XYZ file of C-alpha atoms in Angstrom:
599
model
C 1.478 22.345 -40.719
C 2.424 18.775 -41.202
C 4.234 16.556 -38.373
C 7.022 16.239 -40.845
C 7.574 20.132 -41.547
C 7.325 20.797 -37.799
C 10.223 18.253 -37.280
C 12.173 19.824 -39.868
C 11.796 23.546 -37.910
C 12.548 21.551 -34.597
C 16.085 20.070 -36.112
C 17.137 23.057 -37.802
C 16.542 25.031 -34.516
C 18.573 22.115 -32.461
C 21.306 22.368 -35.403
C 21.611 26.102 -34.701
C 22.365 25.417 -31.088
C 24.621 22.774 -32.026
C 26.540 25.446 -34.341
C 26.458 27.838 -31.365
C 27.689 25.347 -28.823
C 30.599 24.332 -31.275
C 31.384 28.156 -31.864
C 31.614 28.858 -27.728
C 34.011 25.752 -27.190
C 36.211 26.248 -29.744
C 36.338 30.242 -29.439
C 35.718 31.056 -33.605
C 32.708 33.472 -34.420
C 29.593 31.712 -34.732
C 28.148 32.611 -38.071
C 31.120 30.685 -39.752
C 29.408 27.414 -38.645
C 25.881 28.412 -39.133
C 26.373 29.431 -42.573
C 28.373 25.887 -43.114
C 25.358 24.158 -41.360
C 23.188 25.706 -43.750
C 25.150 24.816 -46.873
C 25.166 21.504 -45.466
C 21.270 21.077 -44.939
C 20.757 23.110 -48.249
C 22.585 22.965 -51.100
C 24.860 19.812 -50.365
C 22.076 17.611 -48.833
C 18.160 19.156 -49.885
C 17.150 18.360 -46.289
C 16.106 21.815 -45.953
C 14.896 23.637 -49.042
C 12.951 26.785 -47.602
C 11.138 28.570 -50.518
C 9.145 24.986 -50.224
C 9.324 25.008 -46.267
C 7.427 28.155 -45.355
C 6.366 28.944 -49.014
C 4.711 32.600 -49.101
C 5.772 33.236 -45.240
C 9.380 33.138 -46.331
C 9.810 36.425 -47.311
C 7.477 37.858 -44.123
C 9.567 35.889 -41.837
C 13.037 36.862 -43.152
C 11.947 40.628 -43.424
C 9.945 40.747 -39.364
C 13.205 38.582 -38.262
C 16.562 41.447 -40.121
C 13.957 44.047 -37.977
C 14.212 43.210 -35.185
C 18.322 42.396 -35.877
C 18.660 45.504 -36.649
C 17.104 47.088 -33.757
C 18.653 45.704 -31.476
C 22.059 45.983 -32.993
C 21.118 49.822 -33.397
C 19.960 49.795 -29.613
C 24.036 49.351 -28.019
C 25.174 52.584 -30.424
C 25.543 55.764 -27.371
C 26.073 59.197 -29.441
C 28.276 59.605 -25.931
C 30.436 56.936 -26.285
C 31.423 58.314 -29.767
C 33.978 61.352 -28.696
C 35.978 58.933 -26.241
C 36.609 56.338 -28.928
C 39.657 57.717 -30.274
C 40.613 59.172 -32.852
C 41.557 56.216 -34.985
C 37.973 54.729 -34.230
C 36.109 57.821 -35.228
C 38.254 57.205 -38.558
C 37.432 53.883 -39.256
C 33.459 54.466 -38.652
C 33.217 57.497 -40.389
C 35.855 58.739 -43.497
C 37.109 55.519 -43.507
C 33.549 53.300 -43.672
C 32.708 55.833 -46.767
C 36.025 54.805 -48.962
C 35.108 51.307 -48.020
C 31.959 51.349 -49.492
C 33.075 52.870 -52.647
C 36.235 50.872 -52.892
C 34.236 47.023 -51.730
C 31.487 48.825 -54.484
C 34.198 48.976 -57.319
C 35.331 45.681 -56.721
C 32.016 44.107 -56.751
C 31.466 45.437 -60.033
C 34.559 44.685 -62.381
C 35.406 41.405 -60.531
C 31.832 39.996 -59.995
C 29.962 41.517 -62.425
C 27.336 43.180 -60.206
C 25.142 46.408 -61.474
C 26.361 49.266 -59.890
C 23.469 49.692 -57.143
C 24.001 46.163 -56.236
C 27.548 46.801 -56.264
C 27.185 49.961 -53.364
C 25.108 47.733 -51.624
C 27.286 45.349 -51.686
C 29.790 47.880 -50.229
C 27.415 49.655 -47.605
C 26.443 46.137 -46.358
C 30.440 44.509 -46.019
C 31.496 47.677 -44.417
C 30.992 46.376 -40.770
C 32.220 44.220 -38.975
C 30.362 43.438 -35.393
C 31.116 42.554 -31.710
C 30.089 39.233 -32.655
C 32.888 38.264 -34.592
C 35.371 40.415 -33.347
C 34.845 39.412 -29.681
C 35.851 35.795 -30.248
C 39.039 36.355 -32.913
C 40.176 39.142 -29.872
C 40.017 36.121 -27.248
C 42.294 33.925 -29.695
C 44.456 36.750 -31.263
C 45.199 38.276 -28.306
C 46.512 41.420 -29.646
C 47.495 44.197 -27.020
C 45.032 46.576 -25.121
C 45.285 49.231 -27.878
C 44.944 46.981 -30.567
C 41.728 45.180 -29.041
C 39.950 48.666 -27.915
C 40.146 50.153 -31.656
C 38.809 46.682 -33.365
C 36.137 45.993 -30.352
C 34.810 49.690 -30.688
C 35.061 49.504 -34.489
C 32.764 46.688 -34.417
C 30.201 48.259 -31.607
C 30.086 51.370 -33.470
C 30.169 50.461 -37.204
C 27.427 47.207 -36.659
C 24.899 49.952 -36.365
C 25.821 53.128 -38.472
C 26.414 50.477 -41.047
C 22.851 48.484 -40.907
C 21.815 52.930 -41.251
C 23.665 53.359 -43.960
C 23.126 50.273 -46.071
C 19.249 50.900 -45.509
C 19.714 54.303 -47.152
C 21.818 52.947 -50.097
C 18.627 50.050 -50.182
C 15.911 53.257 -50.424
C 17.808 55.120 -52.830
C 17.556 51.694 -55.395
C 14.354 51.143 -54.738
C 13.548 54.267 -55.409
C 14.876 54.970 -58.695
C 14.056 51.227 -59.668
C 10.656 52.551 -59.356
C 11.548 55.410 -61.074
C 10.780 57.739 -58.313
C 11.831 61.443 -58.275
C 14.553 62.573 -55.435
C 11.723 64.178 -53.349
C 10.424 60.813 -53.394
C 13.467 59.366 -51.825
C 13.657 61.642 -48.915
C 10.149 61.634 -48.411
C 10.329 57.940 -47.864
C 13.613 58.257 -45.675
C 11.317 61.224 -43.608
C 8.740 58.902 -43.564
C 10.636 55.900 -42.122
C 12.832 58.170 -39.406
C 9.964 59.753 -38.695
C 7.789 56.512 -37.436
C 11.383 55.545 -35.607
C 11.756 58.354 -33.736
C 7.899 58.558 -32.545
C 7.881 55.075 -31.814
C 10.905 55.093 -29.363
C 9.573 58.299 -28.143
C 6.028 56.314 -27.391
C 7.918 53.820 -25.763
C 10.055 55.853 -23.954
C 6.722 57.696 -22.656
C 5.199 54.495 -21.338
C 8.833 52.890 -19.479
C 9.617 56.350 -18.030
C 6.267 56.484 -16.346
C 6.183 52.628 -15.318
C 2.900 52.137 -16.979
C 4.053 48.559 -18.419
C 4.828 46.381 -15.636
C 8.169 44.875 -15.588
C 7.180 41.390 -16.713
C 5.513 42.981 -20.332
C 8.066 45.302 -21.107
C 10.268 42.916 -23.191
C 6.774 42.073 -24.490
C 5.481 45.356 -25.097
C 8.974 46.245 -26.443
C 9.043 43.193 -29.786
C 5.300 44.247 -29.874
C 6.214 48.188 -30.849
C 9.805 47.375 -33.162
C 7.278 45.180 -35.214
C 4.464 47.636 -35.209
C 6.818 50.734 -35.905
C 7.951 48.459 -38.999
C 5.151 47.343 -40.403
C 3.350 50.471 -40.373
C 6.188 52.207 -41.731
C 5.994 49.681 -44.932
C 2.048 50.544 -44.850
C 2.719 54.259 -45.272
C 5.894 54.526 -47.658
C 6.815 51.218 -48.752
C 9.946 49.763 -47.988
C 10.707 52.684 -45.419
C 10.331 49.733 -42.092
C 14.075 48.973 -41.774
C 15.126 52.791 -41.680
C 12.139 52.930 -38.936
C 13.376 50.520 -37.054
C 16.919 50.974 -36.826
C 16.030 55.232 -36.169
C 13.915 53.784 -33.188
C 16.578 51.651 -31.520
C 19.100 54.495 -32.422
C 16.681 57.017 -30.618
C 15.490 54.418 -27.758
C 19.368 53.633 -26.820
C 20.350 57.479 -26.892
C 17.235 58.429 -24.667
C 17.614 59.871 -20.709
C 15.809 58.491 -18.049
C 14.690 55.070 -19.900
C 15.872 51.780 -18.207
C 16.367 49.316 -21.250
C 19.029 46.676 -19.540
C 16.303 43.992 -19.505
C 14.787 44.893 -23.242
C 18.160 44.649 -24.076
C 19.246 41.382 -22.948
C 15.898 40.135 -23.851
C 16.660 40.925 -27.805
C 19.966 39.480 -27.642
C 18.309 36.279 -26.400
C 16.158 36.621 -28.823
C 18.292 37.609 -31.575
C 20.465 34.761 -31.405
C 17.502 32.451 -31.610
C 16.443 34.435 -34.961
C 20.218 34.724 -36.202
C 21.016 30.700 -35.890
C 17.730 30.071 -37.597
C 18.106 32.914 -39.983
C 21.604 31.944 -41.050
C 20.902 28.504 -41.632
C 17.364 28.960 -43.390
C 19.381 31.675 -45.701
C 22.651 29.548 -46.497
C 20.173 26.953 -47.362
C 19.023 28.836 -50.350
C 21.969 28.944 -51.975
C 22.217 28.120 -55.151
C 24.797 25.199 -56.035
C 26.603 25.463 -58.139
C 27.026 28.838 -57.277
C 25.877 31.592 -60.343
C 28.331 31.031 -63.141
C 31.934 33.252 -62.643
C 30.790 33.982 -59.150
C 32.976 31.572 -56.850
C 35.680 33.244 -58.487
C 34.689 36.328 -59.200
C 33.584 36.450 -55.246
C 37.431 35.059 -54.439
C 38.672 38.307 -56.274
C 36.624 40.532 -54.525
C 37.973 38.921 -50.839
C 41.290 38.853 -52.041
C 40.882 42.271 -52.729
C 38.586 43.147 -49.430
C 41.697 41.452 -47.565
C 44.480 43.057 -49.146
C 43.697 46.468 -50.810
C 40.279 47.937 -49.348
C 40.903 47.460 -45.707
C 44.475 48.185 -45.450
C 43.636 51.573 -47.684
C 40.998 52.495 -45.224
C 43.202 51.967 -41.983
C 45.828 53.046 -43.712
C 44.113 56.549 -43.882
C 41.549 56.225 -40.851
C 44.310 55.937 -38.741
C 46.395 58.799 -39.821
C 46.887 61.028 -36.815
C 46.442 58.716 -34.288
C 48.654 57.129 -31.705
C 48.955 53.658 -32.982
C 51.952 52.897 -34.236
C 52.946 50.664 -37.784
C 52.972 47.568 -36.006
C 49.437 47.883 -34.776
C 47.713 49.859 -37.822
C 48.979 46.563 -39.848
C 47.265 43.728 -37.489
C 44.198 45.980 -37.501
C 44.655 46.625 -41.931
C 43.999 42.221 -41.550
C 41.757 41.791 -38.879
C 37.928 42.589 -40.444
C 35.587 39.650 -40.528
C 32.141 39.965 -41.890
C 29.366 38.790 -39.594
C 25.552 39.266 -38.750
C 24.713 42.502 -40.025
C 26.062 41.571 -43.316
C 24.633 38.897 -43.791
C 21.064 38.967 -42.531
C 20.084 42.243 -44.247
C 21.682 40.741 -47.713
C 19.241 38.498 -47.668
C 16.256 40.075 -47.003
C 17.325 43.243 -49.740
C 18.427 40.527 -52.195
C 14.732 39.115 -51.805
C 13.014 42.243 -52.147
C 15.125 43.776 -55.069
C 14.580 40.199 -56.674
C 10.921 41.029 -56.863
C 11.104 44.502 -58.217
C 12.982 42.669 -60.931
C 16.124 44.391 -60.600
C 18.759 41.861 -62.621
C 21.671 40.435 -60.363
C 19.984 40.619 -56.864
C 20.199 37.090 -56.872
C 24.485 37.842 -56.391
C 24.387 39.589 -54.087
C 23.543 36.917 -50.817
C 26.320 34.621 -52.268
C 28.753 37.361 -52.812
C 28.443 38.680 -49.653
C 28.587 34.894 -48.126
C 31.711 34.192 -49.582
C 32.727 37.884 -48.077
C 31.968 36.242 -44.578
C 33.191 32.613 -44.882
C 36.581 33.820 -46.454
C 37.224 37.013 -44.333
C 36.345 34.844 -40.923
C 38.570 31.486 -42.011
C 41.310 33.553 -43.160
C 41.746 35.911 -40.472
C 40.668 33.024 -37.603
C 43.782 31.026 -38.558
C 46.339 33.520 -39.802
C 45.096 36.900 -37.888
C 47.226 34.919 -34.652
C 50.565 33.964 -35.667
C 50.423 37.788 -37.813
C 50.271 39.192 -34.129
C 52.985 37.176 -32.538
C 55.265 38.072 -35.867
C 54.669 41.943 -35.296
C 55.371 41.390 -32.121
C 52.204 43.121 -30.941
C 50.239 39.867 -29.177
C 49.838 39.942 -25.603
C 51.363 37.656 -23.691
C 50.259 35.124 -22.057
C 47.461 36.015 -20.016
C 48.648 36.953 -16.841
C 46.348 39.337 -15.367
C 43.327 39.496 -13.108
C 39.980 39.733 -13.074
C 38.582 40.493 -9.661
C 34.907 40.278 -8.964
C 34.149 42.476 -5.913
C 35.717 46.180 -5.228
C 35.172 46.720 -1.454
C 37.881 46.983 1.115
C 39.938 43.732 0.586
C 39.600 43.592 -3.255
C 40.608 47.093 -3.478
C 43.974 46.039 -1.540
C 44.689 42.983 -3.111
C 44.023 44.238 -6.485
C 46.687 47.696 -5.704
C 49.436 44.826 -4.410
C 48.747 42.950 -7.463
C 48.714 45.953 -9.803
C 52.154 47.319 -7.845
C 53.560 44.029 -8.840
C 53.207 44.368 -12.464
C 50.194 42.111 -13.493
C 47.064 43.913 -15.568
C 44.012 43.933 -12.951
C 40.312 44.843 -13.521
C 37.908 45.420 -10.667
C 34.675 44.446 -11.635
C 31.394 44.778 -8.697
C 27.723 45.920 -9.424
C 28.057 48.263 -6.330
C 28.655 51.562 -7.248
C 29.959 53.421 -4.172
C 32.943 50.857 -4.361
C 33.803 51.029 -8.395
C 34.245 54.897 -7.378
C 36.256 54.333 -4.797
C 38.513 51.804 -6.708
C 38.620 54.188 -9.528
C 39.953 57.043 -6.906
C 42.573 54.887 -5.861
C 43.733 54.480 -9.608
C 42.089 51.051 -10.451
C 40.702 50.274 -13.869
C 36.985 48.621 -13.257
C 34.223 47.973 -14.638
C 30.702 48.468 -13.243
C 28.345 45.607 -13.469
C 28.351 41.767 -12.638
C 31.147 40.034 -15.346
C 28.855 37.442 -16.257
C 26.363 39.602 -17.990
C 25.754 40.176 -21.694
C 26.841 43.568 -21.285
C 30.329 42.593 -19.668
C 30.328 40.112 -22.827
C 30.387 43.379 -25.295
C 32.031 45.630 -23.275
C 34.446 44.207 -20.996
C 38.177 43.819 -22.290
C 39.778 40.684 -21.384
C 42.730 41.115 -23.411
C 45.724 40.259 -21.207
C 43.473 38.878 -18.232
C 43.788 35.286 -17.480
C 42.491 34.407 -13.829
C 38.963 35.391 -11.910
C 39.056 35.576 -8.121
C 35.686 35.830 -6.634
C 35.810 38.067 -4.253
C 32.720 39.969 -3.625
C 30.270 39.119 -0.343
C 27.868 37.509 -2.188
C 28.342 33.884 -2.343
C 25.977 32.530 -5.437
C 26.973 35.881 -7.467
C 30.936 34.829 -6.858
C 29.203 31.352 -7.797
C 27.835 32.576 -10.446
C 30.931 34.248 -11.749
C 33.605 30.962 -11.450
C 31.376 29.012 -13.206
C 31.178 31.336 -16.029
C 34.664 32.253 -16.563
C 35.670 28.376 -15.904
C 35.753 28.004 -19.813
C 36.992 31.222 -20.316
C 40.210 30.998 -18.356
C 40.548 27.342 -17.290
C 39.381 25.397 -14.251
C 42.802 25.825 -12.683
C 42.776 29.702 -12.977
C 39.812 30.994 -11.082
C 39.031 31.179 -7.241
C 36.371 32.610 -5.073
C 37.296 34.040 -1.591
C 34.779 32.433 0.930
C 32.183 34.003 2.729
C 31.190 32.462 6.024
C 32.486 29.327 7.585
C 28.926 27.637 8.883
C 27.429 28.142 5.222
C 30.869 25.985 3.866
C 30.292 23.639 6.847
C 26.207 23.279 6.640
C 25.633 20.317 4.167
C 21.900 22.623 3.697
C 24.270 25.339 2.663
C 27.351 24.144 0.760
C 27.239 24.698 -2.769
C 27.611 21.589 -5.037
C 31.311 20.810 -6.022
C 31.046 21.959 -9.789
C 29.690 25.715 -8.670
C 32.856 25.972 -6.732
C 36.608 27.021 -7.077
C 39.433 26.346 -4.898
C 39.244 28.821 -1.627
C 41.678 31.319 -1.891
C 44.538 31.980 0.884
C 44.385 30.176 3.725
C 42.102 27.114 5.084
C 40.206 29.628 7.974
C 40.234 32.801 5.700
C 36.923 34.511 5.097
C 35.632 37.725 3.205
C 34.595 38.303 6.626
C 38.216 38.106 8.682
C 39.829 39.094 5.864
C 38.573 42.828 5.973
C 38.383 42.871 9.453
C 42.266 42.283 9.669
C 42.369 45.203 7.461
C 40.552 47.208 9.304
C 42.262 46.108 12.401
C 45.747 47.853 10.546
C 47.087 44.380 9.203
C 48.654 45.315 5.520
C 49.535 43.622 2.479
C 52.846 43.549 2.345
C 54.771 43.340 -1.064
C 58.482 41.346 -0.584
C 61.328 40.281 -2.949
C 63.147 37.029 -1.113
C 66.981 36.559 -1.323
C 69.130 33.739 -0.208
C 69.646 35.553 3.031
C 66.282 36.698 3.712
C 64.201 33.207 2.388
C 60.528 32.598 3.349
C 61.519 30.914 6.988
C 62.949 34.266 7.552
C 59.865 36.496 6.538
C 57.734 34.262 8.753
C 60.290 34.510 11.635
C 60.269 38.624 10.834
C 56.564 39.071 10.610
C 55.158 36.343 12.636
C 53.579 32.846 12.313
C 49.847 34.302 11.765
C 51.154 35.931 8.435
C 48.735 34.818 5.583
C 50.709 34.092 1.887
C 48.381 35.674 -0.478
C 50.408 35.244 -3.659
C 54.118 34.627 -5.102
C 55.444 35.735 -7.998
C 58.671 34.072 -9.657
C 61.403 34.710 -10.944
C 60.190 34.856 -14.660
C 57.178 36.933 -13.622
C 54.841 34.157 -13.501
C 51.997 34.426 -10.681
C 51.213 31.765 -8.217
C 47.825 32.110 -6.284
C 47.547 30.700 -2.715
C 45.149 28.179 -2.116
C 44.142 25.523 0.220
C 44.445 23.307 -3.003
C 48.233 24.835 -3.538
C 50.386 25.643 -0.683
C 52.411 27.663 -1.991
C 56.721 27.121 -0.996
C 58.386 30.627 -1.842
C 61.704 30.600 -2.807
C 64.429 32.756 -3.009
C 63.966 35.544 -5.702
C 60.236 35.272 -5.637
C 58.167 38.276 -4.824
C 56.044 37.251 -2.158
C 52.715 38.759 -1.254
C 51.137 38.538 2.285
C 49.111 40.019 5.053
C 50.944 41.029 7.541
C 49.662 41.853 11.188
C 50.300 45.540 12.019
C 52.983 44.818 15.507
C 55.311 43.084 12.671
C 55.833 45.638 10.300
C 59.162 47.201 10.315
C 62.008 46.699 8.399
C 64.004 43.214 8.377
C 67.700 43.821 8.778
């Protein structure tokens, strides 16, 4: 490989980052500006032209790269998740994903001129949607909790059954482009589930009885999705994608296998493959695009946005407890993202070489699917919510890191006052015990890929830190410092010598402002609990003011938080001290000889 073709993989690799970098600050899915990177570095400027790049390891690449995409999409589907989705969920990935296909099929046919296999692939393949785009159009959109649940589930569940289906639609052309007989067709779909299911079940075998250490299993893990793919193209040809999304399907379903680390370890490495894949892909589009297909492709997302989706919601969600309001933000919001168009690529390539005529359509069809669905709905899916009247406000609840003892309290005042509030701590014992006294949580660390997919945010605005482990709170503030603002998250401290030590102290940057008061600690904090002091809930009037609380309850009583008039919540701080005033609800600990009733 020459210096200068080494560069050229280098750059497009930084520009990938770049594109992911831009997506996180500015809260828009990712793909949109990978696919505009790659139009950039392709078609407008020839920097990158990859059929000369990586010549006969292009198609190789593209093919080992959609495997191991799929898999690990396929790997986050759990058959037990699927009965406590909801009713309008199991709608929209089942009945309603099948009239999608045929209707996104139809239009792909009389408006872009596709053959009628490309066409349903075209449909199987535009079906989904995806965490990945969803996700960051919920943060912006901020539609309400019911709202968010059905599209965030949609797009965990669907991403998978989708890639499934769209790889059966794929056999079924392929085989009768080869002419092949039915029996042909299911023996190659037996074939390729078969390999899935006995590689995850090999895998399985070897985790459950620790006989790959720790350190190789991530290894050991890329080594068997490749294998199981390859070998399934060795026995029945183009059977490796249905092997490899049956073995992540299988793997993620399986009892008794710990997969947390494989799984984090493909989404590392999937967004490494996607942000090279997208931009390598968008890079071989043709420009000017195929003639009649930039408009043919606007009639089929005009249609997508207007007729196909609202249809399918329309009868998805018949039944179900969402109400008119919220079926029609959910009939617009439906971006396009990873699933769609990685494996468009990699079919259009291998249908290309079997000769089948308008293959070539189908990666800029589906692009166009993507760029239009995720512009449109990015900019308009927003003001849509505030119109029906179905956005959240703004975001005034809490995300507490920690569930023991003082969380648990602080989180029931601030629940009894109104505000949304999620307990989030990796111990278990204490998300049970929060969940018996009637608090939503969520078990595991919130700065984890897994909180990423699976932890709602919708409504929450502010993080306090309050768990008593000082670099995980750290750990925690500094992640959700973009998310929610530097002035809206706070960490509870732990011990006074470790703030004091210089050896100890954290640097100024991992840090948020101390909650409560200047000499409160996770430490004195539950033992005045413990001791009897309460958190005591308040509404001030002009003849019962702050002064007067104090005066009732004592001068030790620590201000914990103040709500106003309007509803809006003020956090105590030793960077805000708060002043109450009259008509405020006032939270504070209270020690136990003060409490009883003011007159």
């Amino acid at each position: 490989m020459s210096p200068e073709v080494g560069l050229l993989l280098v750059c497009m690799l930084g520009v990938g980052f770049l594109a992911q970098w831009i997506a996180w600050r500015v809260k828009l899915p990712a793909i949109l500006f990978l696919l505009l990177a790659g139009i950039l570095l392709g078609p407008v400027t020839r920097v990158v032209q990859p059929d000369s790049l990586l010549g006969p390891l292009l198609f190789p690449v593209v093919s080992l790269a959609v495997s191991l995409i799929l898999f690990e999409g396929s790997l986050t589907l759990r058959f037990s998740e699927l009965p406590d989705i909801g009713r309008a969920v199991r709608g929209l990935v089942t009945y309603g994903a099948v009239i999608a296909v045929a209707m996104l099929g139809v239009a792909a046919h009389y408006l872009a001129g596709l053959r009628w296999e490309v066409a349903l692939l075209f449909g199987a393949l535009t079906c989904v949607t995806g965490p990945t785009v969803i996700a960051p159009m919920l943060r912006t959109v901020r539609p309400n909790a019911r709202i968010a649940n059905t599209l965030r589930w949609e797009g965990i569940v669907i991403d998978p059954l989708g890639a499934l289906f769209a790889v059966l639609v794929y056999e079924a052309i392929v085989s009768h482009q080869q002419n092949h007989a039915v029996g042909v067709f299911f023996a190659l779909v037996a074939c390729g589930a078969g390999i899935g299911l006995f590689a995850a079940w090999l895998l399985a075998f070897f985790l459950r009885r620790q006989m790959i250490p720790e350190y190789l299993q991530n290894y050991g893990a890329l080594v068997a999705v490749l294998l199981a793919f390859t070998l399934s193209n060795v026995m029945t040809h183009e059977s490796g994608l249905l092997a490899v999304t049956v073995m992540g399907i299988a793997l993620g379903n399986m009892r008794g296998v710990h997969i947390d680390d494989i799984l984090d370890f493909k989404e590392n490495l999937t967004t490494v493959l996607v942000s090279s894949l997208f931009i390598l892909l968008a890079a071989r589009l043709a420009w000017p695009l195929p003639d009649g297909m930039l408009w043919g492709g606007t009639a089929v997302f005009i249609v997508a946005q207007l007729v196909v989706r609202p249809v399918t919601v329309a009868i998805a969600t018949i039944g179900s407890s969402l109400n008119w309001r919220e079926r029609a933000l959910i009939a617009w919001v439906a971006p396009r993202g990873i699933i769609a168009a990685a494996v468009s690529a990699v079919f259009a390539l291998k249908l290309d070489s079997l000769g089948l005529a308008g293959a070539r359509d189908l990666v800029p069809l589906v692009f166009i699917l993507i760029i239009g669905t995720v512009v449109v709905q990015s900019a308009t899916a927003g003001p849509l919510a505030r119109w029906l009247k179905v956005a959240e406000p703004d975001a005034t609840g809490v995300l507490i890191y920690g569930a023991d003892l003082a969380a648990r309290r602080v989180a029931r005042a601030l629940l009894e006052a109104g505000f949304r509030v999620i307990v989030a701590d990796e111990h278990w014992p204490s998300i049970q015990r929060a969940r018996m006294e009637g608090l939503s949580t969520f078990y595991g660390h919130p700065a984890t890929a897994y909180a990423e997919r699976h932890l709602g945010l919708t409504g929450i605005g502010r993080l306090l830190a309050m768990s008593p482990h000082r670099e995980r709170n750290a750990l925690a503030c500094v992640y959700y410092r973009q998310e929610f603002g530097r002035g809206r998250i706070y960490r509870l401290r732990i011990e006074d010598t470790h703030e004091a030590h210089d050896r100890t102290r954290l640097g100024g940057y991992l840090l948020a402002p101390a909650l409560f008061a200047a000499d409160m600690t996770h430490e004195r904090f539950n033992e005045r609990l413990v001791d009897g002091w309460l958190i005591k809930s308040t509404r001030l009037t002009p003849t019962f003011d702050w002064p007067n609380f104090i005066e009732q309850y004592g001068s030790n009583t620590v201000l914990l938080f103040g709500v106003e008039e309007r509803g809006a919540l003020r956090v105590a701080s030793v960077k805000r001290e708060l002043e109450p005033r009259p008509g405020w609800l006032v939270i504070a600990l209270v020690p136990p000889q003060r409490l009883r009733p003011h007159a």
